[in-house]
PDB file of C-alpha atoms in Angstrom:
ATOM      1  CA  MET A  29     -13.221 -40.637  74.432  1.00  0.00           C
ATOM      2  CA  ASP A  30     -14.827 -43.907  75.359  1.00  0.00           C
ATOM      3  CA  ARG A  31     -15.659 -44.160  79.028  1.00  0.00           C
ATOM      4  CA  ASP A  32     -16.203 -47.053  81.371  1.00  0.00           C
ATOM      5  CA  VAL A  33     -18.496 -45.550  84.028  1.00  0.00           C
ATOM      6  CA  THR A  34     -17.211 -47.935  86.714  1.00  0.00           C
ATOM      7  CA  GLU A  35     -13.613 -46.875  86.161  1.00  0.00           C
ATOM      8  CA  ARG A  36     -12.010 -44.155  88.275  1.00  0.00           C
ATOM      9  CA  ARG A  37     -10.536 -41.563  85.911  1.00  0.00           C
ATOM     10  CA  VAL A  38      -8.254 -38.611  86.496  1.00  0.00           C
ATOM     11  CA  VAL A  39      -8.297 -36.221  83.545  1.00  0.00           C
ATOM     12  CA  VAL A  40      -5.327 -33.912  83.013  1.00  0.00           C
ATOM     13  CA  GLY A  41      -4.927 -31.141  80.471  1.00  0.00           C
ATOM     14  CA  VAL A  42      -1.525 -31.063  78.774  1.00  0.00           C
ATOM     15  CA  ASP A  43      -0.186 -28.312  76.542  1.00  0.00           C
ATOM     16  CA  GLY A  44       3.588 -28.664  76.643  1.00  0.00           C
ATOM     17  CA  SER A  45       4.083 -26.082  79.406  1.00  0.00           C
ATOM     18  CA  PRO A  46       6.025 -26.705  82.642  1.00  0.00           C
ATOM     19  CA  SER A  47       2.738 -26.319  84.565  1.00  0.00           C
ATOM     20  CA  SER A  48       1.036 -29.008  82.525  1.00  0.00           C
ATOM     21  CA  TYR A  49       3.981 -31.366  83.071  1.00  0.00           C
ATOM     22  CA  ALA A  50       3.677 -30.797  86.836  1.00  0.00           C
ATOM     23  CA  ALA A  51      -0.084 -31.396  86.536  1.00  0.00           C
ATOM     24  CA  LEU A  52       0.568 -34.636  84.647  1.00  0.00           C
ATOM     25  CA  ARG A  53       2.912 -35.922  87.355  1.00  0.00           C
ATOM     26  CA  TRP A  54       0.409 -34.881  90.080  1.00  0.00           C
ATOM     27  CA  ALA A  55      -2.442 -36.653  88.246  1.00  0.00           C
ATOM     28  CA  LEU A  56      -0.382 -39.830  87.983  1.00  0.00           C
ATOM     29  CA  ARG A  57       0.394 -39.858  91.713  1.00  0.00           C
ATOM     30  CA  TYR A  58      -3.240 -39.179  92.604  1.00  0.00           C
ATOM     31  CA  ALA A  59      -4.561 -41.853  90.233  1.00  0.00           C
ATOM     32  CA  SER A  60      -2.273 -44.409  91.856  1.00  0.00           C
ATOM     33  CA  LEU A  61      -3.704 -43.492  95.284  1.00  0.00           C
ATOM     34  CA  VAL A  62      -7.341 -43.871  94.198  1.00  0.00           C
ATOM     35  CA  GLY A  63      -6.789 -46.851  91.898  1.00  0.00           C
ATOM     36  CA  GLY A  64      -7.650 -44.879  88.785  1.00  0.00           C
ATOM     37  CA  VAL A  65      -6.366 -44.289  85.298  1.00  0.00           C
ATOM     38  CA  VAL A  66      -4.965 -41.069  83.861  1.00  0.00           C
ATOM     39  CA  GLU A  67      -6.406 -39.569  80.709  1.00  0.00           C
ATOM     40  CA  ALA A  68      -4.136 -36.869  79.273  1.00  0.00           C
ATOM     41  CA  VAL A  69      -6.017 -34.501  76.991  1.00  0.00           C
ATOM     42  CA  ALA A  70      -4.290 -32.140  74.575  1.00  0.00           C
ATOM     43  CA  VAL A  71      -6.492 -29.698  72.705  1.00  0.00           C
ATOM     44  CA  TRP A  72      -5.799 -27.866  69.487  1.00  0.00           C
ATOM     45  CA  GLU A  73      -7.755 -25.129  67.834  1.00  0.00           C
ATOM     46  CA  LEU A  74      -7.095 -22.844  64.906  1.00  0.00           C
ATOM     47  CA  PRO A  75      -6.768 -19.073  65.440  1.00  0.00           C
ATOM     48  CA  GLY A  76      -9.787 -17.082  64.382  1.00  0.00           C
ATOM     49  CA  LEU A  77     -12.355 -19.808  64.907  1.00  0.00           C
ATOM     50  CA  TYR A  78     -13.516 -18.436  68.260  1.00  0.00           C
ATOM     51  CA  GLY A  79     -13.474 -14.648  68.300  1.00  0.00           C
ATOM     52  CA  TRP A  80     -10.761 -12.384  66.967  1.00  0.00           C
ATOM     53  CA  SER A  81      -9.324 -13.336  63.626  1.00  0.00           C
ATOM     54  CA  GLY A  82      -5.831 -14.686  63.487  1.00  0.00           C
ATOM     55  CA  PRO A  83      -3.486 -14.952  60.550  1.00  0.00           C
ATOM     56  CA  ALA A  84      -4.341 -17.282  57.696  1.00  0.00           C
ATOM     57  CA  VAL A  85      -3.348 -20.820  58.645  1.00  0.00           C
ATOM     58  CA  ASP A  86      -3.147 -24.165  56.962  1.00  0.00           C
ATOM     59  CA  MET A  87      -6.378 -25.958  57.894  1.00  0.00           C
ATOM     60  CA  ASP A  88      -4.773 -29.344  57.149  1.00  0.00           C
ATOM     61  CA  VAL A  89      -3.271 -30.136  60.556  1.00  0.00           C
ATOM     62  CA  ASP A  90      -1.345 -33.408  60.639  1.00  0.00           C
ATOM     63  CA  ALA A  91      -3.155 -35.128  63.515  1.00  0.00           C
ATOM     64  CA  GLU A  92      -0.931 -38.212  63.459  1.00  0.00           C
ATOM     65  CA  GLU A  93       2.200 -36.070  63.746  1.00  0.00           C
ATOM     66  CA  ALA A  94       0.618 -34.187  66.669  1.00  0.00           C
ATOM     67  CA  ARG A  95      -0.259 -37.505  68.371  1.00  0.00           C
ATOM     68  CA  ASP A  96       3.330 -38.705  67.929  1.00  0.00           C
ATOM     69  CA  ARG A  97       4.632 -35.457  69.477  1.00  0.00           C
ATOM     70  CA  MET A  98       2.236 -35.870  72.399  1.00  0.00           C
ATOM     71  CA  ARG A  99       3.352 -39.474  72.990  1.00  0.00           C
ATOM     72  CA  GLN A 100       6.987 -38.352  72.891  1.00  0.00           C
ATOM     73  CA  GLU A 101       6.303 -35.523  75.383  1.00  0.00           C
ATOM     74  CA  LEU A 102       4.577 -37.953  77.746  1.00  0.00           C
ATOM     75  CA  ALA A 103       7.556 -40.306  77.515  1.00  0.00           C
ATOM     76  CA  ASP A 104      10.001 -37.431  78.102  1.00  0.00           C
ATOM     77  CA  VAL A 105       8.118 -36.256  81.197  1.00  0.00           C
ATOM     78  CA  LEU A 106       7.124 -39.607  82.719  1.00  0.00           C
ATOM     79  CA  GLY A 107       9.489 -42.149  81.222  1.00  0.00           C
ATOM     80  CA  ALA A 108       8.472 -44.574  78.491  1.00  0.00           C
ATOM     81  CA  ASP A 109       7.040 -47.306  80.752  1.00  0.00           C
ATOM     82  CA  THR A 110       4.889 -44.928  82.780  1.00  0.00           C
ATOM     83  CA  ALA A 111       3.768 -43.000  79.689  1.00  0.00           C
ATOM     84  CA  ASP A 112       2.383 -46.233  78.237  1.00  0.00           C
ATOM     85  CA  SER A 113      -0.068 -46.431  81.161  1.00  0.00           C
ATOM     86  CA  VAL A 114      -1.525 -42.986  80.350  1.00  0.00           C
ATOM     87  CA  ARG A 115      -4.399 -42.751  77.902  1.00  0.00           C
ATOM     88  CA  SER A 116      -3.728 -39.834  75.588  1.00  0.00           C
ATOM     89  CA  HIS A 117      -6.317 -37.926  73.605  1.00  0.00           C
ATOM     90  CA  LEU A 118      -5.726 -35.195  71.044  1.00  0.00           C
ATOM     91  CA  VAL A 119      -8.950 -33.270  70.510  1.00  0.00           C
ATOM     92  CA  HIS A 120      -9.891 -30.356  68.257  1.00  0.00           C
ATOM     93  CA  GLY A 121     -11.985 -27.632  69.860  1.00  0.00           C
ATOM     94  CA  ASN A 122     -12.104 -24.968  72.505  1.00  0.00           C
ATOM     95  CA  THR A 123      -9.767 -25.975  75.335  1.00  0.00           C
ATOM     96  CA  THR A 124     -12.149 -25.221  78.194  1.00  0.00           C
ATOM     97  CA  ASP A 125     -15.104 -26.952  76.528  1.00  0.00           C
ATOM     98  CA  VAL A 126     -13.087 -30.056  75.643  1.00  0.00           C
ATOM     99  CA  LEU A 127     -11.621 -30.413  79.151  1.00  0.00           C
ATOM    100  CA  LEU A 128     -15.016 -29.932  80.818  1.00  0.00           C
ATOM    101  CA  ARG A 129     -16.570 -32.586  78.577  1.00  0.00           C
ATOM    102  CA  ALA A 130     -13.665 -34.990  79.123  1.00  0.00           C
ATOM    103  CA  ALA A 131     -13.906 -34.571  82.903  1.00  0.00           C
ATOM    104  CA  GLU A 132     -17.586 -35.468  83.197  1.00  0.00           C
ATOM    105  CA  GLY A 133     -17.788 -38.284  85.734  1.00  0.00           C
ATOM    106  CA  ALA A 134     -14.068 -38.114  86.545  1.00  0.00           C
ATOM    107  CA  GLU A 135     -12.547 -38.274  90.028  1.00  0.00           C
ATOM    108  CA  ALA A 136     -10.736 -35.014  89.279  1.00  0.00           C
ATOM    109  CA  LEU A 137      -9.686 -32.638  86.533  1.00  0.00           C
ATOM    110  CA  VAL A 138      -6.054 -31.545  86.857  1.00  0.00           C
ATOM    111  CA  VAL A 139      -4.639 -28.527  85.030  1.00  0.00           C
ATOM    112  CA  GLY A 140      -1.534 -26.412  85.273  1.00  0.00           C
ATOM    113  CA  SER A 141      -1.720 -22.927  86.746  1.00  0.00           C
ATOM    114  CA  ARG A 142      -0.204 -21.388  83.617  1.00  0.00           C
ATOM    115  CA  GLY A 143      -0.282 -22.778  80.139  1.00  0.00           C
ATOM    116  CA  ARG A 144       0.945 -21.571  76.812  1.00  0.00           C
ATOM    117  CA  GLY A 145      -1.524 -18.688  76.833  1.00  0.00           C
ATOM    118  CA  GLY A 146      -0.455 -15.119  76.334  1.00  0.00           C
ATOM    119  CA  PHE A 147      -2.474 -12.289  74.860  1.00  0.00           C
ATOM    120  CA  ALA A 148      -5.457 -14.489  73.962  1.00  0.00           C
ATOM    121  CA  ARG A 149      -5.541 -15.860  77.502  1.00  0.00           C
ATOM    122  CA  ALA A 150      -5.604 -12.328  78.900  1.00  0.00           C
ATOM    123  CA  LEU A 151      -8.639 -11.540  76.760  1.00  0.00           C
ATOM    124  CA  LEU A 152     -10.579 -14.750  77.285  1.00  0.00           C
ATOM    125  CA  GLY A 153      -9.632 -15.732  80.827  1.00  0.00           C
ATOM    126  CA  SER A 154      -7.387 -18.619  81.720  1.00  0.00           C
ATOM    127  CA  VAL A 155      -8.390 -22.210  81.167  1.00  0.00           C
ATOM    128  CA  SER A 156      -7.696 -23.037  84.799  1.00  0.00           C
ATOM    129  CA  GLN A 157     -10.032 -20.274  85.936  1.00  0.00           C
ATOM    130  CA  GLN A 158     -12.787 -21.348  83.562  1.00  0.00           C
ATOM    131  CA  VAL A 159     -12.649 -25.058  84.422  1.00  0.00           C
ATOM    132  CA  SER A 160     -12.509 -24.316  88.152  1.00  0.00           C
ATOM    133  CA  GLN A 161     -15.789 -22.420  87.838  1.00  0.00           C
ATOM    134  CA  HIS A 162     -17.651 -24.852  85.596  1.00  0.00           C
ATOM    135  CA  ALA A 163     -16.397 -28.403  86.173  1.00  0.00           C
ATOM    136  CA  THR A 164     -18.740 -31.014  87.611  1.00  0.00           C
ATOM    137  CA  CYS A 165     -15.865 -32.750  89.430  1.00  0.00           C
ATOM    138  CA  PRO A 166     -13.118 -31.521  91.766  1.00  0.00           C
ATOM    139  CA  VAL A 167     -10.462 -29.411  90.003  1.00  0.00           C
ATOM    140  CA  VAL A 168      -6.798 -29.356  90.999  1.00  0.00           C
ATOM    141  CA  ILE A 169      -4.649 -26.494  89.718  1.00  0.00           C
ATOM    142  CA  VAL A 170      -0.942 -27.330  89.882  1.00  0.00           C
ATOM    143  CA  ARG A 171       1.884 -24.815  89.883  1.00  0.00           C
ATOM    144  CA  PRO A 172       5.082 -25.629  88.001  1.00  0.00           C
ATOM    145  CA  GLU A 173       7.758 -27.337  90.036  1.00  0.00           C
ATOM    146  CA  GLN A 174      10.608 -25.139  91.273  1.00  0.00           C
ATOM    147  CA  ASP A 175      14.228 -26.015  90.526  1.00  0.00           C
TER     148      ASP A 175
END
């Protein structure tokens, strides 16, 4: 992720959950207030690489297909015109580590209060909890919007 150090950035973690969509919309509103840009970061990792073993998986992940899905999700959530203004990054690695690295020097790191976790999240601690304790910038944790 190339960075212009003079640019005001708002980094948001997206994972396809309602919380991350709310976080994305919050990040966009905030970036418009501070004159910044939004960098949406989606992270993928393979089960078993960090701790408990998972089932055997195909190591050949189609990154271009995943990028296309991410672009489509951004357009579905924000509308096509607005989604084009968001810089999207698909990164392989540990979610917490990737988000902390991406947020270095940012105005804020925005994450949803609940992602697509589950059992693994219960064992390892939530991403929002980890980034709130270790980020070098302000962290905003957004709850999903109520109907």
